[in-house]
Short mmCIF file of C-alpha atoms in Angstrom, two decimals:
data_model
loop_
_atom_site.label_atom_id
_atom_site.label_comp_id
_atom_site.label_asym_id
_atom_site.label_seq_id
_atom_site.Cartn_x
_atom_site.Cartn_y
_atom_site.Cartn_z
CA MET A 1 -23.15 -4.50 -26.32
CA TYR A 2 -24.20 -3.38 -22.84
CA PHE A 3 -22.04 -6.14 -21.33
CA GLY A 4 -19.07 -4.96 -23.38
CA PHE A 5 -19.69 -1.39 -22.21
CA LYS A 6 -19.64 -2.50 -18.57
CA ILE A 7 -16.36 -4.38 -19.09
CA SER A 8 -14.83 -1.32 -20.75
CA ASN A 9 -15.93 0.87 -17.83
CA ALA A 10 -14.49 -1.62 -15.35
CA ILE A 11 -11.14 -1.66 -17.16
CA ASP A 12 -11.08 2.14 -17.26
CA SER A 13 -11.82 2.28 -13.52
CA ILE A 14 -9.02 -0.17 -12.72
CA LYS A 15 -6.58 1.73 -14.93
CA TYR A 16 -7.53 5.02 -13.23
CA ALA A 17 -6.98 3.52 -9.77
CA LEU A 18 -3.56 2.19 -10.78
CA THR A 19 -2.44 5.38 -12.53
CA PRO A 20 -0.84 8.06 -10.33
CA PRO A 21 -1.56 11.75 -10.95
CA GLU A 22 0.79 13.96 -12.89
CA LEU A 23 3.09 15.79 -10.51
CA PRO A 24 5.42 18.78 -10.80
CA GLU A 25 9.13 18.08 -10.87
CA TYR A 26 11.00 18.59 -7.60
CA GLN A 27 13.76 21.18 -7.42
CA SER A 28 16.66 19.93 -5.33
CA LEU A 29 18.04 23.07 -3.69
CA LYS A 30 20.10 24.02 -0.69
CA MET A 31 17.78 24.33 2.31
CA GLN A 32 17.83 27.00 4.98
CA TYR A 33 15.65 26.89 8.09
CA VAL A 34 14.12 30.16 9.24
CA ASN A 35 13.59 29.77 12.98
CA ALA A 36 12.34 33.15 14.08
CA ASN A 37 11.37 31.74 17.47
CA GLY A 38 14.93 30.83 18.29
CA TYR A 39 14.52 27.07 17.99
CA LYS A 40 17.67 25.06 18.29
CA ASP A 41 18.03 22.19 15.83
CA GLU A 42 17.01 19.44 18.22
CA PRO A 43 13.70 20.92 19.48
CA SER A 44 12.69 21.85 15.92
CA ASP A 45 13.40 18.32 14.73
CA TRP A 46 11.35 16.95 17.62
CA PHE A 47 8.41 19.21 16.73
CA HIS A 48 8.53 18.04 13.13
CA HIS A 49 8.23 14.34 14.02
CA ALA A 50 6.74 13.99 17.51
CA SER A 51 3.81 11.56 17.45
CA GLN A 52 0.41 13.03 18.22
CA GLY A 53 -1.35 9.68 18.22
CA THR A 54 -2.60 9.85 14.64
CA ALA A 55 -2.69 7.25 11.87
CA THR A 56 -3.55 9.64 9.05
CA ILE A 57 -1.82 7.48 6.45
CA PRO A 58 -4.07 4.39 6.40
CA ILE A 59 -1.35 1.74 6.11
CA PRO A 60 1.26 0.48 8.59
CA TYR A 61 4.46 2.47 8.91
CA ALA A 62 6.49 -0.51 7.68
CA TRP A 63 4.49 -0.54 4.45
CA LEU A 64 4.89 3.18 3.88
CA VAL A 65 8.68 3.08 4.05
CA ALA A 66 8.81 -0.09 1.90
CA LEU A 67 6.52 0.97 -0.96
CA GLU A 68 8.02 1.96 -4.28
CA ALA A 69 6.67 4.98 -6.10
CA PRO A 70 4.02 3.97 -8.64
CA LYS A 71 4.82 3.60 -12.30
CA SER A 72 3.43 6.51 -14.30
CA ASN A 73 1.96 3.95 -16.70
CA PRO A 74 0.50 0.93 -14.87
CA TRP A 75 1.07 -1.32 -17.89
CA TRP A 76 4.80 -1.13 -17.09
CA LEU A 77 4.50 -2.00 -13.40
CA PHE A 78 6.01 -5.46 -13.91
CA PHE A 79 9.28 -4.09 -15.28
CA GLY A 80 12.05 -2.18 -13.53
CA GLU A 81 12.47 -0.83 -10.02
CA GLU A 82 11.24 2.58 -8.89
CA GLU A 83 12.53 4.86 -6.14
CA LEU A 84 10.89 4.56 -2.75
CA LEU A 85 7.62 6.42 -2.30
CA ILE A 86 9.00 8.36 0.68
CA GLY A 87 11.92 9.74 -1.35
CA GLU A 88 11.87 12.57 -3.85
CA TYR A 89 8.57 11.29 -5.24
CA MET A 90 6.78 12.24 -2.03
CA LEU A 91 8.34 15.70 -2.07
CA ARG A 92 6.65 16.35 -5.42
CA HIS A 93 3.35 16.49 -3.50
CA GLY A 94 4.55 19.55 -1.57
CA PHE A 95 6.08 17.81 1.42
CA ILE A 96 9.34 19.14 2.84
CA GLU A 97 12.51 17.10 2.81
CA GLN A 98 14.23 16.29 6.08
CA PRO A 99 17.29 14.10 6.63
CA ALA A 100 17.28 11.07 8.89
CA SER A 101 17.80 11.77 12.59
CA HIS A 102 17.07 10.31 16.01
CA SER A 103 13.50 11.63 15.79
CA ASN A 104 13.17 10.64 12.14
CA PRO A 105 15.23 7.48 11.51
CA ASP A 106 13.85 6.81 8.02
CA GLY A 107 14.26 10.34 6.71
CA LEU A 108 10.55 11.04 6.23
CA PRO A 109 9.37 14.51 5.19
CA ILE A 110 8.52 17.07 7.85
CA GLY A 111 5.25 16.40 9.64
CA ILE A 112 5.13 12.59 9.53
CA ALA A 113 5.60 10.61 12.73
CA LYS A 114 5.44 7.06 14.03
CA THR A 115 2.61 6.07 16.35
CA GLU A 116 2.84 2.73 18.12
CA SER A 117 0.06 0.18 18.58
CA ILE A 118 -2.70 1.41 16.25
CA TYR A 119 -5.42 -1.02 15.15
CA PHE A 120 -5.69 -1.62 11.38
CA ALA A 121 -8.89 -3.27 10.18
CA GLY A 122 -7.14 -4.71 7.12
CA LEU A 123 -4.66 -6.51 9.34
CA ASN A 124 -7.14 -7.27 12.14
CA ARG A 125 -4.39 -6.41 14.60
CA LYS A 126 -2.34 -3.50 15.90
CA ALA A 127 0.78 -2.18 14.19
CA THR A 128 2.99 0.89 14.13
CA ALA A 129 1.28 3.64 12.13
CA ALA A 130 2.38 6.75 10.26
CA GLY A 131 0.46 9.94 10.89
CA PHE A 132 0.59 13.64 10.20
CA THR A 133 1.58 16.02 12.97
CA CYS A 134 0.81 19.73 13.31
CA ALA A 135 4.06 20.39 11.46
CA ALA A 136 2.68 18.73 8.30
CA CYS A 137 0.17 21.54 7.81
CA HIS A 138 2.00 24.35 9.59
CA THR A 139 5.52 24.29 8.19
CA GLY A 140 5.98 26.33 5.05
CA GLN A 141 8.55 26.57 2.30
CA LEU A 142 9.45 29.15 -0.28
CA ILE A 143 12.09 29.29 -2.97
CA TYR A 144 14.16 32.39 -3.49
CA ALA A 145 17.12 32.48 -5.84
CA ASP A 146 18.84 29.12 -5.37
CA LYS A 147 17.60 28.30 -1.86
CA ARG A 148 14.56 26.64 -0.32
CA TYR A 149 13.60 28.39 2.92
CA ILE A 150 11.76 26.35 5.57
CA ILE A 151 9.58 28.36 7.95
CA ASP A 152 8.14 26.86 11.14
CA GLY A 153 4.53 27.93 11.67
CA ALA A 154 3.94 28.96 8.06
CA PRO A 155 1.23 27.48 5.79
CA ALA A 156 2.11 24.18 4.13
CA SER A 157 2.22 23.65 0.37
CA THR A 158 1.05 20.03 0.25
CA ASP A 159 -1.71 18.54 -1.89
CA LEU A 160 -3.24 15.75 0.18
CA GLY A 161 -5.62 14.75 -2.59
CA LEU A 162 -2.77 14.05 -5.01
CA PHE A 163 -0.87 12.15 -2.33
CA THR A 164 -3.93 9.99 -1.62
CA ARG A 165 -4.15 9.06 -5.31
CA SER A 166 -0.42 8.34 -5.52
CA LEU A 167 -0.52 6.15 -2.42
CA GLY A 168 -3.50 4.26 -3.82
CA ALA A 169 -1.70 3.67 -7.12
CA ALA A 170 1.43 2.46 -5.34
CA LEU A 171 -0.59 0.03 -3.22
CA GLY A 172 -2.64 -1.18 -6.18
CA GLN A 173 0.41 -1.80 -8.35
CA THR A 174 2.07 -3.71 -5.51
CA VAL A 175 -1.00 -5.89 -4.98
CA LEU A 176 -1.28 -6.62 -8.70
CA SER A 177 2.40 -7.50 -8.89
CA GLY A 178 1.91 -10.08 -6.14
CA LYS A 179 -0.72 -11.86 -8.21
CA VAL A 180 1.66 -12.59 -11.11
CA ASN A 181 4.28 -15.06 -9.92
CA ILE A 182 6.65 -14.65 -12.86
CA LEU A 183 6.64 -10.84 -12.90
CA ASN A 184 6.26 -10.10 -9.19
CA GLY A 185 9.42 -8.04 -8.72
CA ARG A 186 7.62 -5.07 -7.17
CA PHE A 187 5.85 -7.21 -4.57
CA ASP A 188 9.00 -9.27 -3.97
CA ARG A 189 11.04 -6.17 -3.11
CA PHE A 190 8.21 -4.82 -0.96
CA ALA A 191 7.92 -8.10 0.96
CA ARG A 192 11.67 -8.29 1.59
CA ARG A 193 11.69 -4.76 3.00
CA VAL A 194 8.64 -5.30 5.21
CA LEU A 195 9.39 -8.81 6.48
CA GLY A 196 13.17 -8.65 6.78
CA SER A 197 14.56 -11.75 8.48
CA ASN A 198 11.02 -13.09 8.90
CA ASP A 199 10.54 -13.42 5.14
CA ASN A 200 9.15 -16.85 4.24
CA ILE A 201 6.27 -18.33 2.27
CA VAL A 202 3.88 -18.21 5.23
CA THR A 203 4.55 -14.57 6.10
CA ARG A 204 4.45 -13.58 2.43
CA ASN A 205 1.04 -15.14 1.96
CA GLN A 206 -0.18 -13.34 5.07
CA LEU A 207 1.22 -10.08 3.73
CA LYS A 208 -0.64 -10.61 0.45
CA ASP A 209 -3.87 -11.24 2.36
CA ASP A 210 -3.32 -8.11 4.46
CA LEU A 211 -2.68 -6.02 1.34
CA ASN A 212 -5.80 -7.31 -0.40
CA GLU A 213 -7.99 -6.72 2.65
CA THR A 214 -6.58 -3.23 3.16
CA ILE A 215 -7.19 -2.30 -0.48
CA GLU A 216 -10.80 -3.47 -0.23
CA ILE A 217 -11.41 -1.45 2.93
CA LEU A 218 -9.81 1.69 1.51
CA ALA A 219 -11.83 1.38 -1.71
CA LYS A 220 -15.06 1.31 0.29
CA SER A 221 -14.10 4.34 2.39
CA SER A 222 -12.75 6.65 -0.30
CA ASP A 223 -13.73 10.31 -0.02
CA THR A 224 -16.31 12.08 -2.13
CA ILE A 225 -14.46 15.06 -3.60
CA GLU A 226 -16.79 17.85 -4.72
CA VAL A 227 -14.15 20.58 -4.79
CA THR A 228 -10.53 19.80 -5.62
CA GLU A 229 -8.27 21.03 -2.84
CA GLY A 230 -5.01 21.44 -4.75
CA PHE A 231 -1.63 22.56 -3.46
CA THR A 232 -1.64 24.80 -0.34
CA ARG A 233 -5.31 24.06 0.48
CA LEU A 234 -7.21 21.48 2.53
CA ASP A 235 -10.78 20.90 3.67
CA ALA A 236 -9.51 20.17 7.16
CA LEU A 237 -12.85 20.71 8.90
CA ASN A 238 -14.69 18.07 6.89
CA ARG A 239 -11.73 15.67 6.80
CA ILE A 240 -11.27 15.76 10.56
CA GLY A 241 -15.01 15.70 11.18
CA ASN A 242 -15.41 12.66 8.94
CA GLN A 243 -12.67 10.83 10.79
CA VAL A 244 -14.12 11.54 14.24
CA PHE A 245 -17.88 11.56 13.67
CA ASN A 246 -18.16 9.17 10.71
CA LYS A 247 -15.36 6.59 10.79
CA ASP A 248 -14.48 6.49 14.49
CA MET A 249 -18.15 6.45 15.53
CA SER A 250 -19.23 4.14 12.65
CA ARG A 251 -21.99 6.54 11.63
CA PRO A 252 -22.15 6.85 7.82
CA ALA A 253 -24.91 9.45 8.08
CA ASN A 254 -22.38 11.88 9.57
CA TYR A 255 -20.21 11.89 6.44
CA SER A 256 -19.67 15.22 4.66
CA PRO A 257 -18.17 15.48 1.16
CA ILE A 258 -14.89 17.32 0.69
CA ASN A 259 -16.19 20.66 -0.57
CA ALA A 260 -14.70 23.53 1.43
CA PRO A 261 -10.91 23.68 1.07
CA VAL A 262 -9.11 26.67 2.54
CA ASN A 263 -5.49 27.74 2.78
CA TYR A 264 -3.48 26.19 5.57
CA PRO A 265 -3.35 28.87 8.29
CA HIS A 266 -0.10 30.20 9.68
CA ILE A 267 0.26 29.74 13.44
CA TRP A 268 3.24 31.89 14.31
CA THR A 269 1.06 34.36 16.23
CA THR A 270 -0.53 31.80 18.53
CA SER A 271 0.62 32.13 22.10
CA TRP A 272 1.39 28.43 22.53
CA PHE A 273 3.46 27.98 19.38
#
C-alpha cells in the first residue's frame, strides 16, 4: 500500500510539472505608447530590447522562440499543434506585445533581449541567451476604453512565477513528446524550428540529450516559494541575490526563499532614465 501511495504521489508530481497554470484571457486592443520623455520610436524600441548581458530565461534563445505553448491538459500533448509560447500565450502573463523590428526580429514582448555567448550547463557549451532588461520590470500598461496604453518607466504587470511554471510545462511536454516516436509531433516541430537546415538524426539526438539535461538541472534549482508574488509584484531582491550569491558563486548556503514580493517601482523620476 505504501508503494502504491508513492507511485500515486510521483504521478501527481509529474502531472503538476506538465500542467501549466490557469491564465487570464488576453485582450487584443489598439496600443498607444505614452512617451512623456519625448522618446522617438527608434530609441524607445532600442531601450525595450537592448541586451544587458542577462540570461534570465534559463534556456537558449533558439529554444524560447521555437517552443509551443503547453497544452492545458498534459494528457493531450501528443495531439494537435499549439501557438508559439512567445505569441499571445506569453502576453497572458502580463508581458507587453511589441511587433518585430530591427532590435526585436522575432517580435518578443517588451523587455526581452538576446545576449550572445552565454554558457548553459545543460548544453555544456555557450549559446545565445534570452534575458530580461530593465524595460521588462519598468514598462507599464493600462487599459482605458478600447485602448492599451504603454508607459515607459511605469511598473510592470507581469507574473514571473506563472511564467516560470508555464515555461516548465512547455519544456516538459516537449521532452515527453520526444520520447514517444509515433506521437512526437510537438518535439518534431520544435526540432525543425531549432535546427533548421542542420536537422538530421545526429543533431536531433543531441537536442534530445540537451533538453533532458536542462530539465534535470532546472528541476534541481527550482525556487522555494513561500509567498506567491502574483501579477504586478516580484521578490526582486531575493531573486537577484540568489542568482549572484547562490548560483553564480556556487554557494547553496546563500540561498533565500522567495518571500518578500513588492510592487515593481516606477522609475520615471530617476535622473538617468
